[in-house]
Amino acid sequence: MKNTSKLQIATMTQKEEGKVPKWQRSAIIDENLNVYVPAAASGNEVLAVMCALQDGVSSISSLGHAFLPADWMKNNYPDIACYCDKVSAKLRYEFHSFDFNSL
């Protein structure tokens, strides 16, 4: 597990309330601009976390689910590479000047 002292959770809004759970619409960014996406995006959250741990990759537990580095996810699950790239680009753009020391 990664130290969660300097993390920001970003949640995408939805047009209709209650359709998509908050955790599925969320991603996490840390002070080094590393982006974490829901491990469940892989299709099997538990298996993805086990594989990541075996690779020595840190996970973050938030909103009742595991989040894994987007870069690791896209390399290990090419079917979601586009999703990982889009989420990473958006969060890095939005948070590139965010003062994580203010947390």
XYZ file of C-alpha atoms in Angstrom:
103
model
C 0.000 0.000 0.000
C 1.159 3.482 -0.815
C 1.321 6.235 1.792
C -1.825 8.253 1.164
C -0.774 11.538 2.766
C -0.439 13.506 -0.487
C -3.069 12.183 -2.842
C -6.002 13.774 -4.594
C -9.064 11.857 -5.712
C -10.715 13.131 -8.865
C -14.252 12.006 -9.612
C -15.955 12.480 -12.946
C -19.490 13.832 -12.762
C -22.351 11.918 -14.278
C -25.451 13.151 -16.016
C -27.901 10.873 -14.219
C -27.556 10.276 -10.475
C -26.942 6.715 -9.362
C -26.013 5.136 -12.698
C -22.269 4.606 -12.153
C -20.760 4.163 -8.663
C -18.389 6.895 -7.488
C -15.370 4.579 -7.339
C -15.817 3.665 -11.025
C -15.794 7.353 -11.960
C -12.719 8.140 -9.856
C -8.967 8.172 -10.270
C -6.185 9.225 -7.922
C -3.118 11.379 -8.515
C -0.125 11.751 -6.205
C 2.383 14.554 -5.680
C 4.661 13.089 -8.382
C 1.744 13.165 -10.858
C 1.455 9.377 -10.861
C -2.114 8.435 -11.721
C -3.977 5.465 -10.248
C -7.098 3.967 -11.828
C -9.537 1.394 -10.446
C -8.010 -2.085 -10.587
C -11.450 -3.360 -11.584
C -10.966 -1.707 -14.990
C -8.827 -4.760 -15.772
C -11.884 -6.983 -15.605
C -10.740 -8.748 -12.430
C -9.838 -6.464 -9.519
C -8.442 -9.181 -7.247
C -6.261 -10.746 -9.943
C -4.927 -7.343 -11.026
C -3.959 -6.476 -7.443
C -2.266 -9.852 -6.962
C -0.282 -9.422 -10.193
C 0.700 -5.884 -9.238
C 1.878 -7.005 -5.810
C 3.894 -9.783 -7.422
C 5.523 -7.110 -9.619
C 6.273 -4.971 -6.549
C 3.769 -2.301 -7.604
C 2.023 -0.237 -4.927
C -1.740 -0.054 -4.766
C -4.050 2.435 -3.095
C -7.236 1.449 -1.315
C -9.960 4.081 -1.559
C -13.733 4.184 -1.874
C -13.812 0.477 -1.005
C -11.696 -0.564 -3.999
C -8.086 -0.926 -5.111
C -6.455 1.573 -7.446
C -3.299 0.722 -9.417
C -0.856 2.884 -11.382
C -2.318 3.717 -14.787
C 1.045 3.109 -16.484
C 1.265 -0.394 -15.016
C -2.365 -1.112 -15.904
C -1.973 -0.065 -19.548
C 1.159 -2.196 -19.961
C -0.474 -5.267 -18.419
C -3.984 -4.781 -19.804
C -3.599 -3.357 -23.336
C -7.374 -3.370 -23.885
C -7.671 -0.458 -21.441
C -4.525 1.416 -22.527
C -6.543 4.187 -24.193
C -8.653 4.647 -21.037
C -5.498 4.808 -18.878
C -3.849 7.327 -21.213
C -6.918 9.578 -21.299
C -7.392 9.564 -17.527
C -3.671 10.166 -16.925
C -3.477 13.039 -19.405
C -6.570 14.720 -17.945
C -5.422 14.458 -14.334
C -1.845 15.502 -15.054
C -3.146 18.534 -16.946
C -5.571 19.481 -14.161
C -3.089 18.965 -11.312
C 0.251 19.983 -12.881
C 0.370 23.164 -10.781
C -1.512 21.868 -7.719
C 0.313 22.465 -4.420
C 0.304 19.035 -2.785
C 2.205 20.546 0.161
C -0.999 22.365 1.094
C -2.542 19.010 2.058
